[in-house]
mmCIF file of C-alpha atoms in Angstrom:
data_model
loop_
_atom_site.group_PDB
_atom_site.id
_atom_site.type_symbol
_atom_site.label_atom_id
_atom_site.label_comp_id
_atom_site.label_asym_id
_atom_site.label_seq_id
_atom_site.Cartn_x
_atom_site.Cartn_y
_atom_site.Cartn_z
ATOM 1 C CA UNK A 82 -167.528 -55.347 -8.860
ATOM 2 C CA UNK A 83 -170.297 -55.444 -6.703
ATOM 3 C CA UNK A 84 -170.356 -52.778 -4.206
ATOM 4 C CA UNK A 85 -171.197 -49.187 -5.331
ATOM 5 C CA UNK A 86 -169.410 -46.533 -6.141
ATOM 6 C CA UNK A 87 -168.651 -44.797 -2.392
ATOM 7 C CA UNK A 88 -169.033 -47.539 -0.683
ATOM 8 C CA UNK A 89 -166.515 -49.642 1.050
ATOM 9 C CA UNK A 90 -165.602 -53.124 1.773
ATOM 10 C CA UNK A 91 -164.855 -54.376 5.559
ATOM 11 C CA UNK A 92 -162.193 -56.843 6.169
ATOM 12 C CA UNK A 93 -162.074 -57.783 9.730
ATOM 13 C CA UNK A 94 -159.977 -60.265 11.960
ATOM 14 C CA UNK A 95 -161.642 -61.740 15.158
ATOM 15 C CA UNK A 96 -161.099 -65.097 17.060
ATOM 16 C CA UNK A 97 -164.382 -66.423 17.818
ATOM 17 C CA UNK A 98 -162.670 -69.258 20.053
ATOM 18 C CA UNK A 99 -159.659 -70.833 21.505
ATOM 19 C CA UNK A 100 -159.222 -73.150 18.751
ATOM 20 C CA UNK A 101 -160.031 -70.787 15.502
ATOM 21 C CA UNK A 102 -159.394 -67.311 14.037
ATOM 22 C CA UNK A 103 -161.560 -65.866 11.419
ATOM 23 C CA UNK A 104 -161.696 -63.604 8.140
ATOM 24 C CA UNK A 105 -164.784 -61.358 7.450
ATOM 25 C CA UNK A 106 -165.229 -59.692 4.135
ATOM 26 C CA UNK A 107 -168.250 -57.676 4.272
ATOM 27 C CA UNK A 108 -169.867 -56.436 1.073
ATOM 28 C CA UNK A 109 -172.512 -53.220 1.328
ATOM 29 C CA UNK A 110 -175.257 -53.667 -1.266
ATOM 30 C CA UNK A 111 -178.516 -56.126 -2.576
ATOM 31 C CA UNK A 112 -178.879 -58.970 -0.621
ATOM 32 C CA UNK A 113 -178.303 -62.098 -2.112
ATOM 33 C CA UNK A 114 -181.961 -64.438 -2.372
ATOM 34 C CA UNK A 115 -181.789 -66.603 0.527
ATOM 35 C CA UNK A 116 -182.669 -69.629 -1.802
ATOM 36 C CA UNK A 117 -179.112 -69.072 -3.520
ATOM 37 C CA UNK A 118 -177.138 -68.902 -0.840
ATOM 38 C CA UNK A 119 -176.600 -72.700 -0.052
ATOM 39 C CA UNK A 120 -175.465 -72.845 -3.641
ATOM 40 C CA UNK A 121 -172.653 -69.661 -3.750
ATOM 41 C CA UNK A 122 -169.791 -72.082 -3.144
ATOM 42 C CA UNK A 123 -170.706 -74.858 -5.808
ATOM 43 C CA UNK A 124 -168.586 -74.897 -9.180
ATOM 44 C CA UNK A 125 -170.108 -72.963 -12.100
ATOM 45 C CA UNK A 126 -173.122 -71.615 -9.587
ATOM 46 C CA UNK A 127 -174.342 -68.161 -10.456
ATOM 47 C CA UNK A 128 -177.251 -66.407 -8.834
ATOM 48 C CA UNK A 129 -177.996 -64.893 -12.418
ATOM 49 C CA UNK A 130 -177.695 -67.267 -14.932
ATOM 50 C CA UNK A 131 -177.846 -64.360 -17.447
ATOM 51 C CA UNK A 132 -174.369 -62.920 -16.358
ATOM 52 C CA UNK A 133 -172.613 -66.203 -17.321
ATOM 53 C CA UNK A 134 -171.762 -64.235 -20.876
ATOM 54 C CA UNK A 135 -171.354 -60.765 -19.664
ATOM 55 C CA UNK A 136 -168.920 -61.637 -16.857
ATOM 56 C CA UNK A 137 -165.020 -61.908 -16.739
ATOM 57 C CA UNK A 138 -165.573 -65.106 -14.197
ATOM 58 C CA UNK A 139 -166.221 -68.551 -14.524
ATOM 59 C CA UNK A 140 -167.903 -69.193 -11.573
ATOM 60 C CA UNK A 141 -165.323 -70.735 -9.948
ATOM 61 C CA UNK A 142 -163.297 -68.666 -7.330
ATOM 62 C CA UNK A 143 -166.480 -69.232 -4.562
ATOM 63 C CA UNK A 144 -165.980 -73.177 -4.891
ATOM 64 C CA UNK A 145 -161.835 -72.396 -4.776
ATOM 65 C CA UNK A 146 -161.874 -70.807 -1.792
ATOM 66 C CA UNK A 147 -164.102 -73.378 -0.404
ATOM 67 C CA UNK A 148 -161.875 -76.168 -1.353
ATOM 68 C CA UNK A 149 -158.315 -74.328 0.267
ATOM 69 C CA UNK A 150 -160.493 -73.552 3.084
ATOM 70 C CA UNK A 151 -161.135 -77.018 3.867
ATOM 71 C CA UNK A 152 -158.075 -78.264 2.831
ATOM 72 C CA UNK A 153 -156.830 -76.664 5.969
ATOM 73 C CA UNK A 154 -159.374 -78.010 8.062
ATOM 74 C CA UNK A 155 -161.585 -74.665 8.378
ATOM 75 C CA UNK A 156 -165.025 -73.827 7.146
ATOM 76 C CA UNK A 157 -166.514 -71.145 5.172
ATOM 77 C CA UNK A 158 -170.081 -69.585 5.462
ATOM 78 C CA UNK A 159 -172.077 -66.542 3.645
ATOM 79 C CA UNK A 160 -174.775 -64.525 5.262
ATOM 80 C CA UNK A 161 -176.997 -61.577 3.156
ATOM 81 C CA UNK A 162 -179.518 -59.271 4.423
ATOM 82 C CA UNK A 163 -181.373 -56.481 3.076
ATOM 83 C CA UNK A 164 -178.127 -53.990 2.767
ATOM 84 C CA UNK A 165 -174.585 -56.242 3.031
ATOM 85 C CA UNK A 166 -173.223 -59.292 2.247
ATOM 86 C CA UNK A 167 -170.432 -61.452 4.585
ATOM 87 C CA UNK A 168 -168.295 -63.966 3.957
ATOM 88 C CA UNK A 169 -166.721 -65.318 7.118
ATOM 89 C CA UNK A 170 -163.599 -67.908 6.982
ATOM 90 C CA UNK A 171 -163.097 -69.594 9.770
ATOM 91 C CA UNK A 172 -159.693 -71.738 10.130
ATOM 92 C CA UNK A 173 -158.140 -73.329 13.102
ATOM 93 C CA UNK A 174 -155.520 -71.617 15.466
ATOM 94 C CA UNK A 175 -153.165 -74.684 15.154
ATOM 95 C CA UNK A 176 -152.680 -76.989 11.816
ATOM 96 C CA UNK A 177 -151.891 -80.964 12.145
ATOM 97 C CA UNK A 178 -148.783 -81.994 10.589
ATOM 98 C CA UNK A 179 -149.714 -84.197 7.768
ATOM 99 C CA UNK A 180 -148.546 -87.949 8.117
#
């Protein structure tokens, strides 16, 4: 939905450290205002309030991911400059068993 027509989306594996593997998804296109960003994960959040009516979304798959994310103990972070997007996940390399 967001990146333009002849563009592409990266998906890329890496393992930062010993103890964690993590997911890029990197989107080409307008940076996201850095005042939003803190925000992209939060239920209902939308950067333009105005597409609340004209999209298919509820604004709630950014605050989903967030919550299976941490529900196995990893962490999830956005960055945006001037021509892509990225969303890293980061999630540990082993899981504790759950008592």
């Amino acid at each position: 939905r967001f990146t333009k027509s002849g563009e592409s989306v990266l998906v890329r594996l890496d393992n930062p450290s010993d103890h964690e593997v993590s997911l890029t998804v990197e989107n080409p296109g307008n940076a996201i205002p850095a005042e939003h960003l803190p925000n992209l994960f939060d239920r209902f959040y939308r950067v333009d309030p105005s597409r609340a009516r004209q999209s298919d979304g509820a604004g709630l798959g950014l605050a989903i991911v967030r919550s299976i994310i941490e529900a196995h103990s990893g962490r999830v972070e956005v960055t945006s400059k001037s021509d892509k997007t990225a969303f890293i996940i980061y999630l540990p390399t082993t899981i504790k068993a759950i008592q």
